[in-house]
Amino acid sequence: MCGIIGYTGPLDAKKVVIQGLEQLEYRGYDSAGMALQTEDHHLLLMKEAGPVAVLKETSREAKVRSHCGIGHTRWATHGGVTDTNAHPHTAGKVTLIHNGIIENYHEIVERFHFREELVSETDTEVAAWLINHFYTHSEKGPAGNPYRALCEAVRTIKGSYAFCVLFEDIPGKVFAIRNVSPLVAAASSVGTFIASDLTALISYTREYFVVPENHVVVLEEERARLLDLEGHEVEPQMLEVNWDTEAAQKGGYPHFMIKEINEQPEALERTIKPRLNGGLPDFSEENIPDTLFTDCEKIDIVACGTAMYAGMVGKSLLEPMLKIPVSVNIASEFRYEQPLLDERTLTIIISQSGETIDTLAALRLAKEHGSRILSIVNVKGSTIARESDYVLYTHAGPEIAVASTKAYSVQLAVLYLLVCRMALVRNCMTEEEAQSFIEELLKTIPAIRQVLGDLTPCKHVSERMVSARNAFFIGRGLDYAFSLEGALKLKEISYIHAEAYAAGELKHGTIALIEKNTPVVAIATQEHIFAKTISNIREVKARDAYVILITKPGADVSSEVYDIHIELPELSDRFTVFPVAVILQLIAYYTSDGKGLNVDKPRNLAKSVTVE
Ligand code: F6R
């Protein structure tokens, strides 16, 4: 969740750290802080509750010459949002920043008698004291060995962590170690860097490595050394960034979210087209054997939030087509439900970041039970990608806005390709049927362009939405799966209470909440249940709801049942999710912007959820 940056090299460390924090702020923006080693070997600590801009402003005054430092942007877990709880934390000779959760911090406080030392309410400060303890009183050799102090500390700590540490008496070096929480490192001609993700590094270098779990990294001016817990030097596995700084910038748009909404046609092209061979999906480049699809008797899709809602669309297509059980699971519940998993289960993991801790834990559980893991991931080299048996990368490019948009569309696209390949190799579709399925899938790209070409209907809806306290999204079948994502998008960035309901279920309780002018976004794109959905819409209209109806073009519907009618570009029923998703994203975006909210960084949220 939190953002971490560490630097040593010839550049001005304050500038590098602040710039890194600005790039990483989407990971958490409750508070920000940095520690700089000055040229005369002092340590300067600055930290503030509030966004990075506050830290940037206060640090402007500090005329400091420093070439080595660490910085942190916080998403609060232990302890409130205060200056004192902001990172870095100093304990004796150790100054540290942390992303993750230390589960046994209470036990550590008692065992090492740290209670009197603590000034903050954070688990991080406990880790700082523990590392300082092993640095100043090593049980395994002479004191003052930073490598040994880190190794001894992580043998005591239970939980997830990425630590970046400065030792008071070791100038010019940054030490780091991680378990679960991500860290990437790079050495370049302008110094060495470590960060919780690549966005902070790409303006300096394209080559990087993912820090393996429980390995110590030592940033020196010209190289980043990697050591395992036995003290052996390890050669890092270098990777190359395949997107550029511009892709991670706003590119003239007022917010990342609207930029990312507009990037969907290209993201879909990048994700779909290279995987087509003779008009059919082909995963041989990704080394995914067809036996993965023919051998399974059951499919479990596991994900969180938007990714899970993409999974629900996948289930609605897969199950009727393959005629095998397909379940969609909330990752945070999955491992406590004692799922029935074996080697005949194919587990499909969906994650934009590839770092969501609940999803990762579910993956590990499924693997332990012998299930094969196919993941759909956006971030290359992320933990979920590395731990999966097979990976299908989505090619959305960096998604910075907290609310997921383009990542959802490309997750859907990969699911559609999967559905088609699986149906083909399991003889549930002929080659001709598969080709026309793919032709339809490709038509979604111009359909999205068409939606993006006329924003008036979505802006019109949002003008109405800004004053709403509650909103409902209804649909049946596939349309219900789309509604769930629409409601999530609206509530997370506009703070309007929004609920998605299967249209036929509304009258079993929820309809009591419909009052005069309550906005109801009704999605009715599925021909076989169209008439039934329209009857359900009439039920809310009869209670004076304000109905925003989304249908295919030329739908036979009386103007009595809606207040605003948005017609989609022509597509067959199974593919309407793509333009519908964009319409719902735009409604959420313009509503949030219309309310003057922080669209890209909604309150209480962070982009990558690396705590359970
Ligand atoms: C909502 C949103 C979240 C994520 C969820 C999973 O807009 O972005 O619901 O979809 O936190 O994240 P990933 O896909 O990174 O595993």
Short mmCIF file of N, CA and C in Angstrom, two decimals, residues 455-468 490 494 496 519 521 546 548 564 566 583-595:
data_model
loop_
_atom_site.label_atom_id
_atom_site.label_comp_id
_atom_site.label_asym_id
_atom_site.label_seq_id
_atom_site.Cartn_x
_atom_site.Cartn_y
_atom_site.Cartn_z
N LEU A 455 -19.35 12.48 -25.38
CA LEU A 455 -19.43 12.38 -23.92
C LEU A 455 -20.70 13.00 -23.37
N THR A 456 -21.49 13.63 -24.25
CA THR A 456 -22.65 14.38 -23.76
C THR A 456 -23.60 13.55 -22.90
N PRO A 457 -24.00 12.33 -23.33
CA PRO A 457 -24.97 11.60 -22.49
C PRO A 457 -24.42 11.31 -21.09
N CYS A 458 -23.14 10.96 -20.99
CA CYS A 458 -22.58 10.61 -19.67
C CYS A 458 -22.47 11.86 -18.80
N LYS A 459 -22.11 12.99 -19.42
CA LYS A 459 -22.02 14.25 -18.64
C LYS A 459 -23.41 14.63 -18.14
N HIS A 460 -24.39 14.41 -19.00
CA HIS A 460 -25.77 14.72 -18.66
C HIS A 460 -26.21 13.90 -17.43
N VAL A 461 -25.90 12.61 -17.45
CA VAL A 461 -26.26 11.75 -16.30
C VAL A 461 -25.55 12.25 -15.05
N SER A 462 -24.28 12.60 -15.19
CA SER A 462 -23.51 12.97 -13.99
C SER A 462 -24.04 14.27 -13.38
N GLU A 463 -24.57 15.17 -14.22
CA GLU A 463 -25.15 16.41 -13.68
C GLU A 463 -26.28 16.08 -12.72
N ARG A 464 -27.00 15.03 -13.03
CA ARG A 464 -28.09 14.58 -12.19
C ARG A 464 -27.55 13.84 -10.95
N MET A 465 -26.48 13.07 -11.18
CA MET A 465 -25.93 12.22 -10.11
C MET A 465 -25.32 13.03 -8.97
N VAL A 466 -24.69 14.19 -9.29
CA VAL A 466 -23.92 14.90 -8.26
C VAL A 466 -24.74 15.21 -7.01
N SER A 467 -26.05 15.39 -7.18
CA SER A 467 -26.84 15.75 -6.00
C SER A 467 -27.47 14.52 -5.32
N ALA A 468 -27.19 13.32 -5.85
CA ALA A 468 -27.82 12.12 -5.28
C ALA A 468 -27.08 11.66 -4.03
N LEU A 490 -18.81 4.18 -9.13
CA LEU A 490 -19.45 5.41 -8.66
C LEU A 490 -19.15 5.64 -7.19
N SER A 494 -17.06 8.92 -6.04
CA SER A 494 -17.98 10.05 -5.83
C SER A 494 -18.56 10.05 -4.42
N ILE A 496 -20.96 8.50 -3.36
CA ILE A 496 -22.42 8.32 -3.35
C ILE A 496 -22.68 6.85 -3.06
N PRO A 519 -31.65 8.00 -8.46
CA PRO A 519 -31.16 7.55 -9.77
C PRO A 519 -31.03 6.03 -9.83
N VAL A 521 -29.62 3.31 -12.56
CA VAL A 521 -29.00 3.03 -13.85
C VAL A 521 -29.42 1.62 -14.23
N TYR A 546 -35.51 8.02 -10.93
CA TYR A 546 -35.00 8.71 -12.11
C TYR A 546 -34.19 7.68 -12.89
N ILE A 548 -31.99 5.91 -15.73
CA ILE A 548 -31.03 6.07 -16.82
C ILE A 548 -30.94 4.69 -17.46
N ILE A 564 -33.48 9.20 -19.02
CA ILE A 564 -32.39 9.36 -20.00
C ILE A 564 -32.18 7.99 -20.63
N ILE A 566 -29.55 5.86 -23.03
CA ILE A 566 -28.27 5.82 -23.75
C ILE A 566 -28.26 4.56 -24.60
N ILE A 583 -19.14 3.65 -20.45
CA ILE A 583 -20.21 4.60 -20.09
C ILE A 583 -20.28 4.74 -18.56
N LEU A 584 -20.22 3.62 -17.85
CA LEU A 584 -20.32 3.67 -16.38
C LEU A 584 -19.09 4.36 -15.78
N GLN A 585 -17.92 4.12 -16.38
CA GLN A 585 -16.70 4.79 -15.89
C GLN A 585 -16.83 6.31 -16.08
N LEU A 586 -17.35 6.70 -17.26
CA LEU A 586 -17.47 8.14 -17.54
C LEU A 586 -18.48 8.80 -16.60
N ILE A 587 -19.58 8.09 -16.32
CA ILE A 587 -20.58 8.66 -15.39
C ILE A 587 -19.93 8.88 -14.02
N ALA A 588 -19.18 7.87 -13.55
CA ALA A 588 -18.52 7.99 -12.25
C ALA A 588 -17.50 9.13 -12.28
N TYR A 589 -16.73 9.18 -13.35
CA TYR A 589 -15.68 10.21 -13.45
C TYR A 589 -16.28 11.62 -13.40
N TYR A 590 -17.29 11.88 -14.26
CA TYR A 590 -17.83 13.24 -14.31
C TYR A 590 -18.60 13.59 -13.03
N THR A 591 -19.15 12.57 -12.37
CA THR A 591 -19.84 12.85 -11.11
C THR A 591 -18.82 13.27 -10.05
N SER A 592 -17.73 12.51 -9.95
CA SER A 592 -16.71 12.84 -8.95
C SER A 592 -16.11 14.22 -9.24
N ASP A 593 -15.79 14.46 -10.50
CA ASP A 593 -15.20 15.75 -10.87
C ASP A 593 -16.21 16.87 -10.62
N GLY A 594 -17.47 16.60 -10.94
CA GLY A 594 -18.53 17.60 -10.74
C GLY A 594 -18.69 17.94 -9.26
N LYS A 595 -18.39 16.98 -8.38
CA LYS A 595 -18.49 17.25 -6.94
C LYS A 595 -17.20 17.87 -6.40
#
